[in-house]
């Protein structure tokens, strides 16, 4: 299934794509694509419905594909070639940082360069959406805790992240720095999350062109690993790192100034398109 949320910010309706790619209203079935809706039993209930029997929603803004996100967990330097372009060693264990949930926005919403920014950058990433919660999850059971996958643009301000002291979070959590969607694609529709093409372009120039096959730590290990340090709950999101081609890695480095258009996508998970503005 491809689940999505349609409507103005704060007024999104839960929806499912039908066979013709039309959004069908799930409001009579679930309150939102969030929390307990992502449990296996609820997803099974949705899967049993013929989307053609549901009202069609008018075309409009697509919101983030998950609502009421409790934790927005990110993994750094999880592609060896991205670590190399950053001038850093491949980590021995996954690097975990958090992105503010206030950064979350729709896949086609405007991304705003924050005030005093000089190094705003892009990162196409595979997102994991947690379904069944858990803590100390065995690696062999980790995929049972995944509701599905989505596209994420982990927008980053490199000066705030690297040069302004402390952890990475201040360069990662600015408003609009977390476009998510367009869809949550349920796990049964993704045969192998470690074999998905991914790409990102700015104003038509392709900067990132990679594959989840080159991740250092795969989806199964990441769900297991993160759960050793915090409980995972339905609707939590894990963003799994980016392939090479970020602005920081260009020679010379290339950063967003405002007025550009970013387009990005992951095979089978849809595409995003964001205009870049300034706060």
Tab-separated table of C-alpha atoms in Angstrom:
chain	number	residue	atom	x	y	z
A	1	UNK	CA	0.000	0.000	0.000
A	2	UNK	CA	0.940	3.619	-0.523
A	3	UNK	CA	-0.404	5.732	2.314
A	4	UNK	CA	-0.340	9.521	2.355
A	5	UNK	CA	-1.832	12.593	4.011
A	6	UNK	CA	-3.569	15.261	1.933
A	7	UNK	CA	-4.531	18.780	2.953
A	8	UNK	CA	-3.329	22.053	4.407
A	9	UNK	CA	-0.779	21.956	7.259
A	10	UNK	CA	-2.477	20.686	10.380
A	11	UNK	CA	-5.578	19.646	8.438
A	12	UNK	CA	-4.266	16.655	6.506
A	13	UNK	CA	-6.606	13.736	5.833
A	14	UNK	CA	-5.321	10.144	5.819
A	15	UNK	CA	-5.433	8.587	2.365
A	16	UNK	CA	-4.458	5.581	0.270
A	17	UNK	CA	-3.492	5.556	-3.394
A	18	UNK	CA	-5.761	3.500	-5.624
A	19	UNK	CA	-4.677	1.555	-8.715
A	20	UNK	CA	-4.947	4.706	-10.834
A	21	UNK	CA	-2.792	6.770	-8.490
A	22	UNK	CA	-5.732	8.708	-7.034
A	23	UNK	CA	-5.854	9.544	-3.327
A	24	UNK	CA	-8.803	7.927	-1.536
A	25	UNK	CA	-10.018	9.238	1.821
A	26	UNK	CA	-9.340	6.918	4.779
A	27	UNK	CA	-10.956	9.214	7.364
A	28	UNK	CA	-13.813	6.773	7.945
A	29	UNK	CA	-11.297	4.048	8.789
A	30	UNK	CA	-8.469	5.757	10.724
A	31	UNK	CA	-7.940	9.176	12.226
A	32	UNK	CA	-4.466	9.713	10.774
A	33	UNK	CA	-1.446	7.942	9.322
A	34	UNK	CA	0.212	8.041	12.726
A	35	UNK	CA	0.750	6.103	15.936
A	36	UNK	CA	-1.361	2.977	16.296
A	37	UNK	CA	-2.539	3.209	12.675
A	38	UNK	CA	0.922	1.888	11.811
A	39	UNK	CA	0.582	-1.277	13.898
A	40	UNK	CA	0.447	-4.484	11.825
A	41	UNK	CA	-3.178	-5.228	12.723
A	42	UNK	CA	-4.380	-1.768	11.652
A	43	UNK	CA	-2.401	-1.863	8.409
A	44	UNK	CA	-3.962	-5.274	7.774
A	45	UNK	CA	-7.422	-3.766	8.258
A	46	UNK	CA	-6.629	-1.025	5.720
A	47	UNK	CA	-5.184	-3.536	3.257
A	48	UNK	CA	-8.469	-5.464	3.287
A	49	UNK	CA	-10.377	-2.431	1.972
A	50	UNK	CA	-10.965	-1.900	-1.736
A	51	UNK	CA	-9.726	1.691	-2.263
A	52	UNK	CA	-12.317	2.155	-5.034
A	53	UNK	CA	-15.043	2.054	-2.366
A	54	UNK	CA	-13.591	5.123	-0.602
A	55	UNK	CA	-14.286	8.771	-1.539
A	56	UNK	CA	-11.778	10.345	-3.879
A	57	UNK	CA	-9.921	13.359	-2.482
A	58	UNK	CA	-9.442	16.452	-4.579
A	59	UNK	CA	-5.879	17.027	-5.706
A	60	UNK	CA	-4.068	19.316	-3.293
A	61	UNK	CA	-1.105	19.664	-1.029
A	62	UNK	CA	0.493	16.417	0.095
A	63	UNK	CA	1.597	16.584	3.713
A	64	UNK	CA	4.310	14.558	5.433
A	65	UNK	CA	3.331	10.916	5.047
A	66	UNK	CA	3.472	10.321	8.815
A	67	UNK	CA	1.722	12.530	11.350
A	68	UNK	CA	2.509	13.173	15.020
A	69	UNK	CA	6.061	11.839	14.726
A	70	UNK	CA	7.417	11.109	18.189
A	71	UNK	CA	11.102	10.729	17.328
A	72	UNK	CA	12.956	11.785	14.171
A	73	UNK	CA	16.153	9.751	14.420
A	74	UNK	CA	18.967	10.139	11.894
A	75	UNK	CA	22.041	8.104	11.025
A	76	UNK	CA	25.203	9.947	9.974
A	77	UNK	CA	27.994	8.889	7.613
A	78	UNK	CA	26.215	5.665	6.668
A	79	UNK	CA	27.576	5.510	3.112
A	80	UNK	CA	31.329	4.934	2.850
A	81	UNK	CA	31.690	7.153	-0.220
A	82	UNK	CA	29.810	9.991	1.519
A	83	UNK	CA	32.116	9.652	4.530
A	84	UNK	CA	35.075	9.918	2.143
A	85	UNK	CA	33.763	13.091	0.488
A	86	UNK	CA	33.257	14.531	3.986
A	87	UNK	CA	36.870	13.726	4.874
A	88	UNK	CA	35.795	11.417	7.706
A	89	UNK	CA	36.376	7.762	8.518
A	90	UNK	CA	33.592	5.209	8.184
A	91	UNK	CA	32.237	4.825	11.733
A	92	UNK	CA	32.659	1.531	13.570
A	93	UNK	CA	29.071	1.825	14.828
A	94	UNK	CA	26.123	3.838	13.518
A	95	UNK	CA	26.272	7.557	14.312
A	96	UNK	CA	22.935	8.650	15.812
A	97	UNK	CA	21.620	12.193	15.993
A	98	UNK	CA	18.141	13.659	16.298
A	99	UNK	CA	16.285	16.006	14.003
A	100	UNK	CA	13.635	18.262	15.564
A	101	UNK	CA	10.099	17.112	14.756
A	102	UNK	CA	9.301	20.789	14.048
A	103	UNK	CA	11.515	20.396	10.960
A	104	UNK	CA	8.999	17.998	9.391
A	105	UNK	CA	7.136	19.279	6.336
A	106	UNK	CA	5.470	17.970	3.196
A	107	UNK	CA	7.474	16.562	0.290
A	108	UNK	CA	6.745	19.526	-1.961
A	109	UNK	CA	6.637	22.313	0.630
A	110	UNK	CA	9.066	25.220	0.347
A	111	UNK	CA	12.386	24.665	2.142
A	112	UNK	CA	13.507	27.810	3.945
A	113	UNK	CA	17.167	28.728	4.333
A	114	UNK	CA	17.461	29.902	7.955
A	115	UNK	CA	18.637	33.352	8.952
A	116	UNK	CA	22.434	33.760	9.022
A	117	UNK	CA	22.898	30.557	7.018
A	118	UNK	CA	25.840	30.348	4.638
A	119	UNK	CA	26.042	26.574	4.017
A	120	UNK	CA	22.577	25.051	3.532
A	121	UNK	CA	22.898	21.618	1.895
A	122	UNK	CA	20.782	18.669	0.688
A	123	UNK	CA	20.724	14.912	1.388
A	124	UNK	CA	18.377	12.343	-0.172
A	125	UNK	CA	17.747	9.537	2.334
A	126	UNK	CA	15.708	6.379	2.816
A	127	UNK	CA	13.318	6.755	5.742
A	128	UNK	CA	12.197	3.846	7.924
A	129	UNK	CA	8.791	4.219	9.579
A	130	UNK	CA	8.338	2.148	12.726
A	131	UNK	CA	5.136	0.114	13.085
A	132	UNK	CA	5.347	-2.279	16.018
A	133	UNK	CA	7.259	-0.659	18.853
A	134	UNK	CA	9.974	-2.290	20.898
A	135	UNK	CA	13.247	-2.011	22.779
A	136	UNK	CA	16.308	-4.270	22.633
A	137	UNK	CA	14.993	-5.672	19.373
A	138	UNK	CA	16.813	-8.743	18.031
A	139	UNK	CA	18.357	-8.089	14.634
A	140	UNK	CA	16.648	-11.178	13.218
A	141	UNK	CA	13.255	-9.708	14.168
A	142	UNK	CA	13.970	-6.081	13.245
A	143	UNK	CA	12.005	-5.940	9.986
A	144	UNK	CA	8.876	-7.090	11.829
A	145	UNK	CA	8.944	-3.665	13.508
A	146	UNK	CA	8.974	-1.729	10.208
A	147	UNK	CA	5.660	-0.393	8.902
A	148	UNK	CA	7.191	0.917	5.692
A	149	UNK	CA	9.566	3.281	3.952
A	150	UNK	CA	9.588	6.807	2.554
A	151	UNK	CA	11.748	9.471	0.911
A	152	UNK	CA	13.408	12.062	3.169
A	153	UNK	CA	15.444	15.158	2.316
A	154	UNK	CA	17.752	15.624	5.314
A	155	UNK	CA	18.364	19.320	4.667
A	156	UNK	CA	21.416	20.475	6.644
A	157	UNK	CA	23.168	23.729	7.502
A	158	UNK	CA	26.842	22.743	7.531
A	159	UNK	CA	28.223	25.758	9.380
A	160	UNK	CA	25.630	25.355	12.151
A	161	UNK	CA	26.287	21.588	12.170
A	162	UNK	CA	30.083	21.496	12.149
A	163	UNK	CA	31.520	24.903	12.993
A	164	UNK	CA	29.196	26.285	15.674
A	165	UNK	CA	30.232	23.976	18.572
A	166	UNK	CA	28.400	21.058	20.129
A	167	UNK	CA	26.494	18.264	18.428
A	168	UNK	CA	25.127	18.172	14.862
A	169	UNK	CA	21.551	18.880	15.907
A	170	UNK	CA	21.577	22.671	15.524
A	171	UNK	CA	22.412	22.299	11.820
A	172	UNK	CA	19.797	19.612	11.227
A	173	UNK	CA	16.622	20.724	12.974
A	174	UNK	CA	15.754	24.074	11.393
A	175	UNK	CA	12.150	24.585	10.302
A	176	UNK	CA	11.379	22.873	6.943
A	177	UNK	CA	14.613	20.814	7.094
A	178	UNK	CA	12.681	17.517	7.063
A	179	UNK	CA	10.511	16.975	3.972
A	180	UNK	CA	8.975	13.486	4.287
A	181	UNK	CA	6.949	11.588	1.667
A	182	UNK	CA	5.063	11.687	-0.638
A	183	UNK	CA	3.999	8.215	0.478
A	184	UNK	CA	4.577	5.710	3.207
A	185	UNK	CA	5.087	2.536	1.173
A	186	UNK	CA	4.310	-0.480	3.321
A	187	UNK	CA	7.022	-3.052	3.863
A	188	UNK	CA	5.293	-5.743	1.794
A	189	UNK	CA	5.722	-3.592	-1.348
A	190	UNK	CA	9.499	-3.168	-0.936
A	191	UNK	CA	11.172	-6.445	-1.849
A	192	UNK	CA	14.658	-5.351	-0.752
A	193	UNK	CA	15.259	-2.016	0.995
A	194	UNK	CA	18.988	-2.529	0.362
A	195	UNK	CA	18.583	-2.360	-3.416
A	196	UNK	CA	16.846	0.937	-4.199
A	197	UNK	CA	18.139	3.603	-6.576
A	198	UNK	CA	18.127	7.135	-5.164
A	199	UNK	CA	18.888	10.531	-6.677
A	200	UNK	CA	18.750	14.282	-6.110
A	201	UNK	CA	18.937	17.222	-8.513
A	202	UNK	CA	19.200	20.972	-7.969
A	203	UNK	CA	17.900	23.073	-10.870
A	204	UNK	CA	18.115	20.024	-13.122
A	205	UNK	CA	21.734	19.159	-12.270
A	206	UNK	CA	22.054	15.674	-10.798
A	207	UNK	CA	24.293	15.820	-7.751
A	208	UNK	CA	23.360	12.559	-6.053
A	209	UNK	CA	22.924	9.279	-7.929
A	210	UNK	CA	23.311	6.282	-5.659
A	211	UNK	CA	21.777	3.178	-4.173
A	212	UNK	CA	20.844	1.905	-0.750
A	213	UNK	CA	23.041	-1.095	-1.614
A	214	UNK	CA	26.095	0.914	-0.502
A	215	UNK	CA	24.826	1.647	3.018
A	216	UNK	CA	27.385	0.695	5.676
A	217	UNK	CA	24.694	-0.398	8.138
A	218	UNK	CA	21.490	-1.728	6.616
A	219	UNK	CA	17.873	-1.260	7.664
A	220	UNK	CA	17.695	-4.432	9.726
A	221	UNK	CA	20.811	-3.591	11.736
A	222	UNK	CA	19.784	0.039	12.253
A	223	UNK	CA	16.401	-0.826	13.773
A	224	UNK	CA	18.110	-3.316	16.080
A	225	UNK	CA	20.934	-0.909	16.949
A	226	UNK	CA	18.826	2.167	17.688
A	227	UNK	CA	16.564	0.092	19.944
A	228	UNK	CA	19.530	-0.668	22.210
A	229	UNK	CA	19.573	3.006	23.262
A	230	UNK	CA	15.906	4.045	23.188
A	231	UNK	CA	12.530	2.392	22.766
A	232	UNK	CA	11.032	2.643	19.305
A	233	UNK	CA	7.342	3.486	19.050
A	234	UNK	CA	4.756	3.426	16.241
A	235	UNK	CA	5.318	6.395	13.959
A	236	UNK	CA	8.947	7.010	14.873
A	237	UNK	CA	11.070	7.739	11.802
A	238	UNK	CA	14.679	6.729	11.172
A	239	UNK	CA	16.510	8.520	8.349
A	240	UNK	CA	19.298	6.226	7.233
A	241	UNK	CA	22.032	8.404	5.694
A	242	UNK	CA	22.884	9.710	2.256
A	243	UNK	CA	25.048	8.683	-0.713
A	244	UNK	CA	27.769	11.023	-2.057
A	245	UNK	CA	27.023	14.179	-3.992
A	246	UNK	CA	26.053	16.604	-1.232
A	247	UNK	CA	26.931	20.257	-1.689
A	248	UNK	CA	29.666	20.128	0.942
A	249	UNK	CA	31.480	17.483	-1.102
A	250	UNK	CA	31.599	19.465	-4.362
A	251	UNK	CA	34.829	21.083	-5.546
A	252	UNK	CA	34.396	23.885	-4.718
A	253	UNK	CA	31.574	23.326	-2.202
A	254	UNK	CA	28.136	24.330	-3.522
A	255	UNK	CA	25.366	25.478	-1.217
A	256	UNK	CA	21.771	26.630	-1.605
A	257	UNK	CA	21.302	30.394	-1.897
A	258	UNK	CA	17.536	30.653	-2.414
A	259	UNK	CA	15.443	30.423	-5.567
A	260	UNK	CA	16.587	26.930	-6.541
A	261	UNK	CA	14.408	23.864	-7.057
A	262	UNK	CA	15.398	20.537	-5.499
A	263	UNK	CA	13.998	17.327	-6.969
A	264	UNK	CA	14.727	13.932	-5.453
A	265	UNK	CA	13.386	10.419	-5.325
A	266	UNK	CA	13.890	6.784	-4.404
A	267	UNK	CA	12.908	3.856	-6.599
A	268	UNK	CA	9.355	2.757	-5.780
A	269	UNK	CA	8.922	5.342	-3.006
A	270	UNK	CA	8.029	8.426	-5.041
A	271	UNK	CA	9.550	11.839	-5.653
A	272	UNK	CA	9.785	15.195	-3.919
A	273	UNK	CA	10.084	18.700	-5.359
A	274	UNK	CA	10.920	21.729	-3.217
A	275	UNK	CA	11.438	25.374	-4.018
A	276	UNK	CA	14.102	26.985	-1.854
A	277	UNK	CA	13.233	30.216	-0.096
A	278	UNK	CA	14.667	32.218	2.791
A	279	UNK	CA	13.342	32.599	6.318
